[in-house]
Coordinates of C-alpha atoms in Angstrom, one line a residue:
Chain A
X18 CA -3.1 -84.8 24.1
X19 CA -2.8 -84.3 20.3
X20 CA -6.6 -84.3 20.1
X21 CA -6.9 -81.3 22.3
X22 CA -6.7 -77.9 20.7
X23 CA -4.2 -75.3 21.7
X24 CA -4.7 -71.7 22.9
X25 CA -1.7 -69.5 22.7
X26 CA -1.6 -66.7 25.3
X27 CA 0.8 -63.9 24.9
X28 CA 1.3 -61.7 28.0
X29 CA 4.5 -60.4 29.4
X30 CA 3.1 -60.0 32.9
X31 CA 3.6 -63.0 35.2
X32 CA 0.7 -62.1 37.4
X33 CA -1.6 -61.8 34.5
X34 CA -0.5 -65.1 33.1
X35 CA -1.2 -66.6 36.5
X36 CA -4.6 -65.0 36.7
X37 CA -5.5 -66.1 33.2
X38 CA -4.3 -69.6 33.9
X39 CA -6.3 -69.8 37.1
X40 CA -9.4 -68.4 35.4
X41 CA -9.1 -70.9 32.6
X42 CA -8.7 -73.7 35.1
X43 CA -12.2 -72.9 36.3
X44 CA -13.6 -74.4 33.2
X45 CA -13.1 -78.0 32.3
X46 CA -9.8 -78.5 30.6
X47 CA -10.7 -79.1 27.0
X48 CA -7.6 -77.5 25.5
X49 CA -3.9 -77.0 25.9
X50 CA -2.8 -73.6 27.1
X51 CA 0.5 -72.3 26.0
X52 CA 2.1 -69.1 27.3
X53 CA 4.6 -66.8 25.6
X54 CA 5.9 -63.5 26.9
X55 CA 6.3 -61.3 23.9
X56 CA 5.7 -60.8 20.2
X57 CA 8.9 -62.4 19.1
X58 CA 8.0 -65.5 21.0
X59 CA 4.6 -65.6 19.4
X60 CA 6.1 -65.6 15.9
X61 CA 8.8 -68.1 17.0
X62 CA 6.0 -70.3 18.4
X63 CA 4.0 -70.1 15.2
X64 CA 7.0 -70.9 13.1
X65 CA 8.3 -73.5 15.5
X66 CA 11.6 -71.8 15.8
X67 CA 14.1 -71.6 18.6
X68 CA 12.8 -73.0 21.8
X69 CA 9.5 -73.9 20.2
X70 CA 11.0 -76.2 17.6
X71 CA 9.3 -79.3 19.1
X72 CA 6.2 -79.5 16.7
X73 CA 4.6 -82.1 18.9
X74 CA 4.7 -80.1 22.1
X75 CA 4.0 -76.7 20.5
X76 CA 1.1 -77.4 18.2
X77 CA -0.3 -74.7 16.0
X78 CA -2.9 -72.8 18.1
X79 CA -6.6 -72.6 17.3
X80 CA -6.8 -69.3 19.1
X81 CA -4.4 -66.6 20.1
X82 CA -5.1 -64.2 23.1
X83 CA -2.7 -61.3 22.5
X84 CA -1.8 -58.6 24.9
X85 CA -0.9 -55.2 23.3
X86 CA 1.7 -53.8 25.6
X87 CA 4.7 -56.1 25.6
X88 CA 8.4 -55.6 25.6
X89 CA 10.5 -55.9 22.4
X90 CA 7.8 -56.8 19.8
X91 CA 4.5 -55.5 21.1
X92 CA 1.0 -56.8 20.3
X93 CA 0.3 -54.3 17.5
X94 CA 3.4 -55.3 15.5
X95 CA 2.8 -59.0 16.2
X96 CA -0.8 -58.7 15.0
X97 CA 0.3 -56.9 11.9
X98 CA 3.0 -59.5 11.0
X99 CA 0.7 -62.5 11.6
X100 CA -2.2 -61.0 9.7
X101 CA 0.0 -60.1 6.7
X102 CA 1.5 -63.6 6.6
X103 CA -0.6 -65.8 4.3
X104 CA 0.2 -69.0 6.2
X105 CA -0.7 -67.6 9.6
X106 CA -3.4 -65.0 9.0
X107 CA -6.3 -67.5 9.3
X108 CA -5.5 -68.1 13.0
X109 CA -8.1 -66.1 15.0
X110 CA -6.6 -63.5 17.3
X111 CA -8.4 -61.9 20.2
X112 CA -6.7 -58.9 21.6
X113 CA -6.9 -59.0 25.4
X114 CA -5.6 -55.8 26.8
X115 CA -6.0 -53.1 29.5
X116 CA -6.1 -50.4 26.9
X117 CA -9.5 -48.8 26.4
X118 CA -8.2 -46.3 24.0
X119 CA -10.4 -46.0 20.9
X120 CA -7.3 -45.6 18.8
X121 CA -6.1 -49.1 19.9
X122 CA -9.5 -50.6 19.1
X123 CA -9.6 -49.1 15.7
X124 CA -6.0 -50.0 15.0
X125 CA -6.4 -53.6 16.0
X126 CA -9.6 -54.2 14.0
X127 CA -7.9 -52.4 11.1
X128 CA -5.0 -54.8 11.3
X129 CA -7.4 -57.8 11.2
X130 CA -7.9 -58.7 14.8
X131 CA -10.9 -61.1 15.3
X132 CA -11.9 -59.5 18.5
X133 CA -10.9 -56.9 21.0
X134 CA -11.5 -57.5 24.7
X135 CA -10.6 -55.1 27.6
X136 CA -9.3 -57.2 30.5
X137 CA -11.9 -57.3 33.1
X138 CA -10.8 -55.9 36.5
X139 CA -12.1 -58.7 38.6
X140 CA -11.2 -62.3 38.7
X141 CA -14.8 -63.3 38.3
X142 CA -15.1 -61.1 35.3
X143 CA -12.0 -62.6 33.8
X144 CA -13.2 -66.1 34.4
X145 CA -16.5 -65.4 32.8
X146 CA -14.9 -63.6 29.8
X147 CA -12.5 -66.4 29.1
X148 CA -15.3 -68.9 29.5
X149 CA -17.4 -67.1 26.9
X150 CA -14.4 -66.6 24.6
X151 CA -13.2 -70.2 24.6
X152 CA -16.7 -71.6 24.2
X153 CA -17.4 -69.3 21.3
X154 CA -14.1 -69.8 19.4
X155 CA -13.6 -73.5 20.3
X156 CA -17.1 -74.9 20.3
X157 CA -19.4 -72.7 18.3
X158 CA -17.3 -71.3 15.5
X159 CA -16.0 -73.4 12.7
X160 CA -12.3 -72.8 12.5
X161 CA -10.0 -73.4 9.5
X162 CA -8.2 -76.7 9.5
X163 CA -4.9 -76.7 11.2
Chain B
X19 CA -5.9 1.7 26.9
X20 CA -2.3 1.2 27.6
X21 CA -0.3 3.9 29.4
X22 CA 2.1 4.4 26.5
X23 CA -0.7 4.7 24.0
X24 CA -2.4 7.3 26.1
X25 CA 0.9 9.1 26.2
X26 CA 1.3 9.0 22.5
X27 CA -2.2 10.3 21.9
X28 CA -1.8 13.1 24.4
X29 CA 1.5 14.3 22.9
X30 CA 0.1 14.0 19.4
X31 CA -2.8 16.2 20.4
X32 CA -0.5 18.8 22.0
X33 CA 1.7 18.9 19.0
X34 CA -1.2 19.1 16.6
X35 CA -2.5 22.1 18.6
X36 CA 0.9 23.8 18.5
X37 CA 1.3 23.2 14.8
X38 CA -2.2 24.5 14.0
X39 CA -1.6 27.5 16.2
X40 CA 1.7 28.3 14.5
X41 CA 0.2 27.8 11.0
X42 CA -2.6 30.1 11.9
X43 CA -0.2 32.8 13.2
X44 CA 1.9 32.4 10.0
X45 CA -1.2 32.7 7.9
X46 CA -2.3 35.9 9.7
X47 CA 1.2 37.2 9.3
X48 CA 1.1 36.5 5.6
X49 CA -2.2 38.6 5.4
X50 CA -0.5 41.4 7.4
X51 CA 2.5 41.3 5.1
X52 CA 0.4 41.4 2.0
X53 CA -1.5 44.4 3.4
X54 CA 1.7 46.3 4.3
X55 CA 3.1 45.6 0.8
X56 CA -0.1 47.0 -0.6
X57 CA 0.2 50.0 1.6
X58 CA 3.8 50.6 0.5
X59 CA 2.7 50.4 -3.1
X60 CA -0.2 52.7 -2.4
X61 CA 2.1 55.3 -0.8
X62 CA 4.5 55.1 -3.7
X63 CA 1.6 55.6 -6.1
X64 CA 0.5 58.7 -4.1
X65 CA 4.0 60.1 -4.4
X66 CA 4.1 59.4 -8.1
X67 CA 0.7 61.0 -8.7
X68 CA 1.7 64.1 -6.7
X69 CA 4.8 64.4 -8.8
X70 CA 2.6 64.2 -11.9
X71 CA 0.5 67.0 -10.4
X72 CA 3.6 69.2 -9.9
X73 CA 4.7 68.6 -13.5
X74 CA 1.2 69.4 -14.8
X75 CA 1.3 72.7 -12.8
X76 CA 4.7 73.4 -14.3
X77 CA 3.2 72.7 -17.8
X78 CA 0.5 75.3 -17.1
X79 CA 3.0 77.8 -15.9
X80 CA 5.2 77.2 -19.0
X81 CA 2.2 77.5 -21.3
X82 CA 1.2 80.8 -19.7
X83 CA 4.7 82.3 -20.1
X84 CA 4.9 81.1 -23.7
X85 CA 1.6 82.7 -24.5
X86 CA 2.4 86.0 -22.7
X87 CA 5.7 86.2 -24.5
X88 CA 4.5 85.2 -28.0
X89 CA 0.8 85.8 -28.0
X90 CA 0.7 82.6 -29.9
X91 CA -2.6 80.8 -29.4
X92 CA -1.0 77.5 -29.8
X93 CA 0.3 77.8 -26.2
X94 CA -3.2 77.9 -24.9
X95 CA -3.8 74.3 -25.9
X96 CA -1.2 72.8 -23.4
X97 CA -2.6 75.2 -20.8
X98 CA -6.1 74.0 -21.2
X99 CA -4.9 70.4 -21.2
X100 CA -2.8 71.0 -18.1
X101 CA -5.7 72.7 -16.4
X102 CA -8.0 69.8 -16.9
X103 CA -5.3 67.3 -16.0
X104 CA -4.3 69.0 -12.8
X105 CA -7.9 69.0 -11.5
X106 CA -8.4 65.3 -12.4
X107 CA -5.0 64.5 -10.7
X108 CA -6.2 66.3 -7.5
X109 CA -9.4 64.3 -7.6
X110 CA -7.6 61.0 -8.0
X111 CA -5.2 62.1 -5.2
X112 CA -8.2 62.8 -3.0
X113 CA -9.4 59.4 -3.7
X114 CA -6.1 57.8 -2.9
X115 CA -5.7 59.5 0.5
X116 CA -9.4 59.4 1.4
X117 CA -8.5 57.4 4.5
X118 CA -6.0 60.0 5.8
X119 CA -7.6 63.2 7.1
X120 CA -4.3 65.1 7.5
X121 CA -3.4 64.5 3.9
X122 CA -7.0 65.4 2.8
X123 CA -6.5 68.7 4.6
X124 CA -3.2 69.2 2.8
X125 CA -4.9 68.3 -0.4
X126 CA -7.8 70.8 0.0
X127 CA -5.2 73.6 0.5
X128 CA -3.4 72.4 -2.6
X129 CA -6.6 72.3 -4.5
X130 CA -7.5 75.8 -3.5
X131 CA -4.0 77.1 -4.4
X132 CA -4.3 75.3 -7.7
X133 CA -7.7 76.8 -8.5
X134 CA -6.3 80.2 -7.5
X135 CA -3.3 79.7 -9.8
X136 CA -5.5 78.6 -12.7
X137 CA -7.8 81.6 -12.0
X138 CA -4.9 84.1 -12.1
X139 CA -3.4 82.5 -15.2
X140 CA -6.7 82.6 -17.0
X141 CA -7.1 86.2 -16.0
X142 CA -3.6 87.1 -17.2
X143 CA -4.2 85.4 -20.5
X144 CA -7.6 87.1 -20.9
X145 CA -6.0 90.5 -20.1
X146 CA -3.1 90.0 -22.4
X147 CA -5.6 89.0 -25.1
X148 CA -7.8 92.1 -24.7
X149 CA -5.1 94.7 -23.9
X150 CA -2.1 93.1 -25.5
X151 CA -0.1 93.9 -22.4
X152 CA 1.3 91.7 -19.7
X153 CA 0.2 92.5 -16.2
X154 CA 3.5 92.1 -14.3
X155 CA 1.9 92.3 -10.8
X156 CA -0.5 89.5 -11.6
X157 CA 2.4 87.5 -12.9
X158 CA 4.3 88.1 -9.7
X159 CA 1.3 87.1 -7.7
X160 CA 1.0 84.0 -9.8
X161 CA 4.6 83.1 -9.0
X162 CA 4.0 83.5 -5.3
X163 CA 1.0 81.2 -5.5
X164 CA 3.0 78.7 -7.4
X165 CA 5.7 78.8 -4.7
X166 CA 3.2 78.3 -2.0
X167 CA 1.7 75.5 -4.0
X168 CA 5.1 73.9 -4.4
X169 CA 5.7 74.2 -0.7
X170 CA 2.3 72.8 0.1
X171 CA 2.9 69.8 -2.3
X172 CA 6.3 69.3 -0.6
X173 CA 4.6 69.1 2.8
X174 CA 2.1 66.7 1.3
X175 CA 4.9 64.6 -0.1
X176 CA 7.0 64.7 3.0
X177 CA 4.0 63.4 5.0
X178 CA 3.5 60.7 2.5
X179 CA 7.2 59.8 2.6
X180 CA 7.1 59.5 6.4
X181 CA 4.2 57.1 5.9
X182 CA 6.2 55.2 3.4
X183 CA 9.1 54.9 5.8
X184 CA 6.8 53.6 8.5
X185 CA 5.1 51.2 6.2
X186 CA 8.4 50.0 4.7
X187 CA 9.6 49.3 8.2
X188 CA 6.5 47.4 9.2
X189 CA 6.8 45.5 6.0
X190 CA 10.3 44.5 6.7
X191 CA 9.4 43.7 10.3
X192 CA 6.5 41.5 9.1
X193 CA 8.8 39.7 6.7
X194 CA 11.4 39.0 9.3
X195 CA 8.6 37.9 11.8
X196 CA 7.3 35.6 9.0
X197 CA 10.8 34.1 8.6
X198 CA 11.0 33.5 12.4
X199 CA 7.6 31.8 12.4
X200 CA 8.6 29.6 9.5
X201 CA 11.7 28.6 11.4
X202 CA 9.8 27.9 14.5
X203 CA 7.2 25.9 12.5
X204 CA 10.0 23.9 10.9
X205 CA 11.6 23.2 14.3
X206 CA 8.4 22.2 16.0
X207 CA 7.5 19.9 13.0
X208 CA 11.0 18.4 13.2
X209 CA 10.7 17.8 16.9
X210 CA 7.2 16.4 16.4
X211 CA 8.5 14.1 13.7
X212 CA 11.4 13.0 15.8
X213 CA 9.2 12.4 18.8
X214 CA 6.6 10.5 16.8
X215 CA 9.3 8.4 15.3
X216 CA 10.8 7.7 18.7
X217 CA 7.5 6.8 20.2
X218 CA 6.4 4.6 17.4
X219 CA 9.8 3.0 17.2
X220 CA 10.0 2.3 21.0
X221 CA 6.4 1.1 21.0
X222 CA 7.2 -1.3 18.1
X223 CA 10.3 -2.5 19.8
X224 CA 8.4 -3.0 23.0
X225 CA 5.7 -5.0 21.2
X226 CA 8.3 -7.0 19.3
X227 CA 10.0 -8.1 22.5
X228 CA 6.6 -8.7 24.1
X229 CA 5.6 -10.8 21.2
X230 CA 8.8 -12.8 21.5
X231 CA 8.3 -13.3 25.2
X232 CA 4.7 -14.3 24.5
X233 CA 5.7 -16.7 21.8
X234 CA 8.3 -18.4 24.0
X235 CA 5.7 -18.5 26.8
X236 CA 3.2 -20.1 24.5
X237 CA 5.8 -22.6 23.4
X238 CA 6.7 -23.4 26.9
X239 CA 3.0 -23.7 27.9
X240 CA 2.3 -26.0 25.0
X241 CA 5.2 -28.1 25.8
X242 CA 4.3 -28.4 29.5
X243 CA 0.7 -28.9 28.6
X244 CA 1.6 -31.8 26.3
X245 CA 3.8 -33.2 28.9
X246 CA 1.1 -32.9 31.5
X247 CA -1.4 -34.6 29.3
X248 CA 1.0 -37.4 28.6
X249 CA 1.8 -37.6 32.2
X250 CA -1.9 -37.8 33.2
X251 CA -2.5 -40.4 30.5
X252 CA 0.5 -42.5 31.2
X253 CA 0.1 -42.2 35.0
X254 CA -3.5 -43.3 35.0
X255 CA -2.8 -45.9 32.4
X256 CA 0.1 -47.4 34.3
X257 CA -1.5 -47.0 37.6
X258 CA -4.4 -49.1 36.3
X259 CA -2.2 -52.1 35.9
X260 CA -1.3 -52.9 39.5
X261 CA -4.7 -51.8 40.6
X262 CA -6.4 -54.2 38.3
X263 CA -4.3 -56.9 39.7
X264 CA -5.1 -55.9 43.3
X265 CA -8.8 -56.2 42.3
X266 CA -8.3 -59.5 40.5
X267 CA -6.3 -61.0 43.3
X268 CA -8.6 -59.9 46.1
X269 CA -11.5 -61.2 44.0
X270 CA -9.7 -64.5 43.6
X271 CA -9.0 -64.5 47.4
X272 CA -12.6 -63.9 48.1
X273 CA -13.8 -66.7 45.8
X274 CA -11.1 -69.3 46.3
X275 CA -10.2 -68.9 50.0
X276 CA -13.6 -67.9 51.4
X277 CA -13.6 -70.8 53.8
X278 CA -10.3 -69.8 55.3
X279 CA -11.5 -66.3 56.3
X280 CA -13.6 -65.3 59.2
X281 CA -16.3 -62.6 59.0
X282 CA -13.9 -59.9 60.0
X283 CA -11.4 -60.9 57.4
X284 CA -14.0 -61.1 54.7
X285 CA -15.2 -57.6 55.7
X286 CA -11.7 -56.2 55.5
X287 CA -11.1 -57.8 52.2
X288 CA -14.4 -56.4 51.0
X289 CA -13.4 -52.9 52.0
X290 CA -10.1 -53.3 50.2
X291 CA -11.9 -54.4 47.0
X292 CA -14.3 -51.5 47.2
X293 CA -11.5 -49.0 47.7
X294 CA -9.6 -50.5 44.7
X295 CA -12.7 -50.3 42.6
X296 CA -13.2 -46.7 43.5
X297 CA -9.6 -45.9 42.8
X298 CA -10.0 -47.5 39.4
X299 CA -13.1 -45.4 38.7
X300 CA -11.1 -42.3 39.6
X301 CA -8.2 -43.3 37.4
X302 CA -10.7 -43.9 34.6
X303 CA -12.0 -40.4 35.1
X304 CA -8.5 -38.9 35.0
X305 CA -7.9 -40.9 31.8
X306 CA -11.0 -39.7 30.1
X307 CA -10.3 -36.1 31.2
X308 CA -6.8 -36.1 29.9
X309 CA -8.0 -37.7 26.7
X310 CA -10.5 -34.9 26.4
X311 CA -7.7 -32.3 26.9
X312 CA -5.7 -34.0 24.2
X313 CA -8.6 -34.3 21.8
X314 CA -9.3 -30.5 21.8
X315 CA -12.1 -29.6 19.4
X316 CA -11.3 -31.9 16.5
X317 CA -13.9 -33.8 14.5
X318 CA -16.2 -30.9 14.1
X319 CA -19.5 -31.7 12.3
X320 CA -23.0 -30.3 12.0
X321 CA -24.7 -31.5 15.1
X322 CA -28.5 -31.3 15.5
X323 CA -29.0 -30.8 19.2
X324 CA -32.5 -32.0 19.1
X325 CA -31.2 -35.4 18.1
X326 CA -28.4 -35.2 20.6
X327 CA -30.9 -34.5 23.4
X328 CA -33.1 -37.3 22.3
X329 CA -30.2 -39.7 22.6
X330 CA -29.2 -38.3 26.0
X331 CA -32.7 -38.7 27.3
X332 CA -32.9 -42.2 26.0
X333 CA -29.6 -43.1 27.8
X334 CA -30.9 -41.5 31.0
X335 CA -34.5 -42.9 30.7
X336 CA -34.1 -45.2 33.7
X337 CA -33.1 -42.3 36.0
X338 CA -35.8 -40.1 34.5
X339 CA -38.5 -42.8 35.1
X340 CA -37.2 -43.6 38.6
X341 CA -37.3 -39.9 39.7
X342 CA -40.5 -39.2 37.7
X343 CA -38.7 -36.2 36.2
X344 CA -40.2 -33.6 33.9
X345 CA -38.0 -32.4 31.2
X346 CA -38.9 -29.4 29.1
X347 CA -36.9 -28.8 26.0
X348 CA -37.5 -25.9 23.7
X349 CA -36.5 -26.1 20.1
X350 CA -32.7 -26.4 19.8
X351 CA -30.5 -25.4 16.9
X352 CA -27.9 -27.2 14.7
X353 CA -24.4 -26.3 15.7
X354 CA -21.0 -26.9 14.4
X355 CA -19.2 -29.0 17.1
X356 CA -17.7 -32.3 18.2
X357 CA -20.8 -34.5 18.5
X358 CA -19.4 -36.9 21.0
X359 CA -18.3 -34.1 23.3
X360 CA -21.5 -32.2 23.0
X361 CA -23.5 -35.3 23.8
X362 CA -21.3 -35.8 26.9
X363 CA -21.8 -32.2 27.9
X364 CA -25.6 -32.4 28.0
X365 CA -25.5 -35.9 29.4
X366 CA -23.5 -34.8 32.4
X367 CA -25.5 -31.7 33.0
X368 CA -28.9 -33.5 32.8
X369 CA -27.7 -36.4 34.9
X370 CA -26.5 -34.0 37.5
X371 CA -29.9 -32.3 37.5
X372 CA -31.5 -35.8 38.0
X373 CA -29.0 -36.7 40.7
X374 CA -28.9 -33.7 43.0
X375 CA -32.6 -33.6 43.8
X376 CA -34.7 -33.2 46.9
X377 CA -35.9 -36.4 48.4
X378 CA -39.4 -37.1 47.1
X379 CA -39.6 -34.0 44.8
X380 CA -39.9 -34.7 41.1
X381 CA -37.2 -33.0 39.2
X382 CA -38.2 -30.3 36.7
X383 CA -35.5 -29.7 34.2
X384 CA -35.7 -26.9 31.6
X385 CA -33.4 -26.6 28.6
X386 CA -33.6 -23.3 26.8
X387 CA -31.9 -21.9 23.8
X388 CA -31.3 -18.4 22.6
X389 CA -29.0 -16.9 20.0
X390 CA -27.2 -13.8 21.2
X391 CA -25.2 -11.2 19.3
X392 CA -22.9 -9.9 21.9
X393 CA -22.6 -6.3 20.8
X394 CA -22.7 -5.1 24.4
X395 CA -19.4 -4.5 26.2
X396 CA -20.7 -6.3 29.2
X397 CA -17.5 -7.4 30.8
X398 CA -19.1 -9.2 33.7
X399 CA -19.2 -12.2 31.4
X400 CA -16.1 -13.0 29.5
X401 CA -17.9 -13.2 26.2
X402 CA -16.0 -11.6 23.4
X403 CA -17.4 -8.5 21.7
X404 CA -18.9 -8.8 18.2
X405 CA -19.2 -12.5 18.5
X406 CA -22.5 -14.3 18.1
X407 CA -23.1 -17.1 20.6
X408 CA -25.4 -20.0 21.1
X409 CA -26.7 -19.7 24.6
X410 CA -28.1 -22.8 26.3
X411 CA -29.3 -22.8 29.8
X412 CA -30.2 -25.9 31.9
X413 CA -32.3 -25.1 34.9
X414 CA -33.4 -27.5 37.6
X415 CA -35.3 -27.4 40.9
X416 CA -32.8 -29.5 42.7
X417 CA -30.8 -29.0 45.9
X418 CA -28.7 -26.2 44.4
X419 CA -25.6 -24.9 46.1
X420 CA -24.2 -21.8 47.6
X421 CA -23.1 -19.3 45.0
X422 CA -19.6 -19.1 46.5
X423 CA -19.0 -22.6 45.0
X424 CA -20.1 -21.5 41.5
X425 CA -16.6 -21.7 40.1
X426 CA -15.2 -24.4 42.4
X427 CA -17.6 -27.0 41.1
X428 CA -15.9 -27.0 37.7
X429 CA -12.5 -28.1 39.2
X430 CA -11.7 -31.7 38.7
X431 CA -12.5 -33.9 41.8
X432 CA -14.1 -31.0 43.7
X433 CA -17.3 -32.2 45.3
X434 CA -19.7 -30.5 47.5
X435 CA -21.2 -33.6 49.0
X436 CA -20.0 -36.8 50.5
X437 CA -19.7 -39.8 48.3
X438 CA -22.3 -41.6 50.5
X439 CA -24.8 -38.8 50.0
X440 CA -24.6 -38.4 46.2
X441 CA -22.4 -40.8 44.3
X442 CA -20.0 -39.5 41.8
X443 CA -16.3 -38.7 41.4
X444 CA -16.3 -35.0 40.8
X445 CA -15.3 -35.3 37.2
X446 CA -18.6 -34.5 35.4
X447 CA -18.5 -30.7 35.6
X448 CA -14.8 -30.6 35.0
X449 CA -15.4 -32.5 31.8
X450 CA -18.2 -30.2 30.9
X451 CA -16.0 -27.2 31.3
X452 CA -13.3 -28.8 29.3
X453 CA -15.7 -29.6 26.5
X454 CA -17.0 -26.0 26.5
X455 CA -13.4 -24.7 26.5
X456 CA -12.5 -27.0 23.7
X457 CA -15.3 -25.2 21.7
X458 CA -13.9 -21.8 22.7
X459 CA -17.0 -21.3 24.8
X460 CA -17.9 -20.4 28.4
X461 CA -19.9 -22.2 31.1
X462 CA -21.3 -20.5 34.2
X463 CA -23.2 -21.8 37.1
X464 CA -25.6 -19.9 39.3
X465 CA -27.7 -21.3 42.1
X466 CA -29.7 -20.8 45.2
X467 CA -29.3 -23.4 48.0
X468 CA -32.3 -25.7 48.2
X469 CA -34.0 -24.0 45.2
X470 CA -32.2 -25.2 42.2
X471 CA -29.4 -24.3 39.8
X472 CA -28.9 -23.0 36.3
X473 CA -26.0 -23.8 34.1
X474 CA -25.4 -21.3 31.3
X475 CA -23.4 -22.4 28.3
X476 CA -22.1 -20.0 25.6
X477 CA -20.7 -21.5 22.4
X478 CA -19.4 -19.1 19.7
X479 CA -21.3 -19.6 16.5
X480 CA -18.9 -21.0 14.0
X481 CA -19.3 -20.8 10.3
X482 CA -18.9 -24.0 8.3
X483 CA -16.0 -22.8 6.2
X484 CA -14.0 -21.6 9.2

């Protein structure tokens, strides 16, 4: 289990988490998927705080898929905090959101997002997108050491 | 012209006429008064001169008596002087009353008497000179003539005094008339001033209150517009979420549980998925429309429409090739506009022209440009006066539409055809209109069913520094 890399997915919507999880299950399980429900939990997870204090179970992620619209700390704030934290900013973050607004796209790239993906409307589309994303970020790209 | 403005102008004209008329009457009266003053002076002069004549005649008489009594020749000198003087005085009197025949008649009698008198006196003097005696009868005759002369002069003066009285009266009458005119003039001016003040004041007050109402209306409108935009944006945004899930889950159902569904079930599921997809497309359109409303006409740059059209045609190249379309573009200008919006505008209009075509007929699309200086007061179009416009027209030979729909087609989600006949959501022309409105312009459509349509776009020419 420790050999497998971790993907951290932040999404407040249970259905979306279910869909993403099912879509990821389509591909061979080559990684651990962890879900959190808001920005505070993302940061807690990265810092191994509160309920994520178990460093064995909650390993540092190789990729974060971040929803923008979440309660309490939303994706934009979370992105800003991670990318301005020297210890965390090397973790690649892909924004995965329903927002097509050009303002959000500009904002996220401005804050240092590594990619911006509009959630596909169909399950097939979602599967394919996640397939491409994971193979690019986990197989093709050389990531900084954890 | 507003009713009150017309009222103001009318009353102004009326008062101006009254004032001019009154001033004219006063001016005339001044002339009359001046004339009657002159006449009075003239009469007084006549009286003065006639007095002078009498005293000259007295001098002559006195000189005669002096000489007859003393035989002293020194008395002859005032006599000769008086003689000449009296004749000159009569001449000047004649001149003075030349306009009055009665007085002239009186004067000629006076002149005759005067000449007689002078003649008798000269005779008396000559006789006294030669005989050394005084002819008493002649002297008496002389006195009689003198009395008649005096009487005659009195008649003359009485006549002149009557004239003086009449003239004095008319002078006084004229002066009092003048005073009345001046008072009327003053009163009318005051009324006019008061009325103008009242009109201007009430008009200003009315405008002020209108302005305030307008401002509050604009505020209200802006607020509700902003709320509406936000509403449309949030609604379509939030509606997308459950819809996306419906699509994703039905998709998952179709893929993962295919084997558990019979053909009917698959068909129903398919229909549901299609409806959801269409709903999402509609929401996307609402979203882009409300975004367009929010954006207004920001990000203005110099846009070369030749480049824009080239891009648009490149984007539409597949449709153009499929339909074997002919597109004619005349030379287009550079305009000051939001490039993205202008590109969308032409893209929508050209893709409409490519879409609504007769089966099997190659579309011919013509894009023309003309700069117009709208100095005409042609109100049939809503173009503003004294504004220069870019006028673009896009003409096609497509299916056209009945002219009664010429305005309706610009309303969002209004379609003239079934979705199955020509695909589309009814957003394109609404967006076009929005874009044109964002640029303070106008868009009009005219068409003949089965023959083709023309879309006219008018964009006001903006200066860079504006």
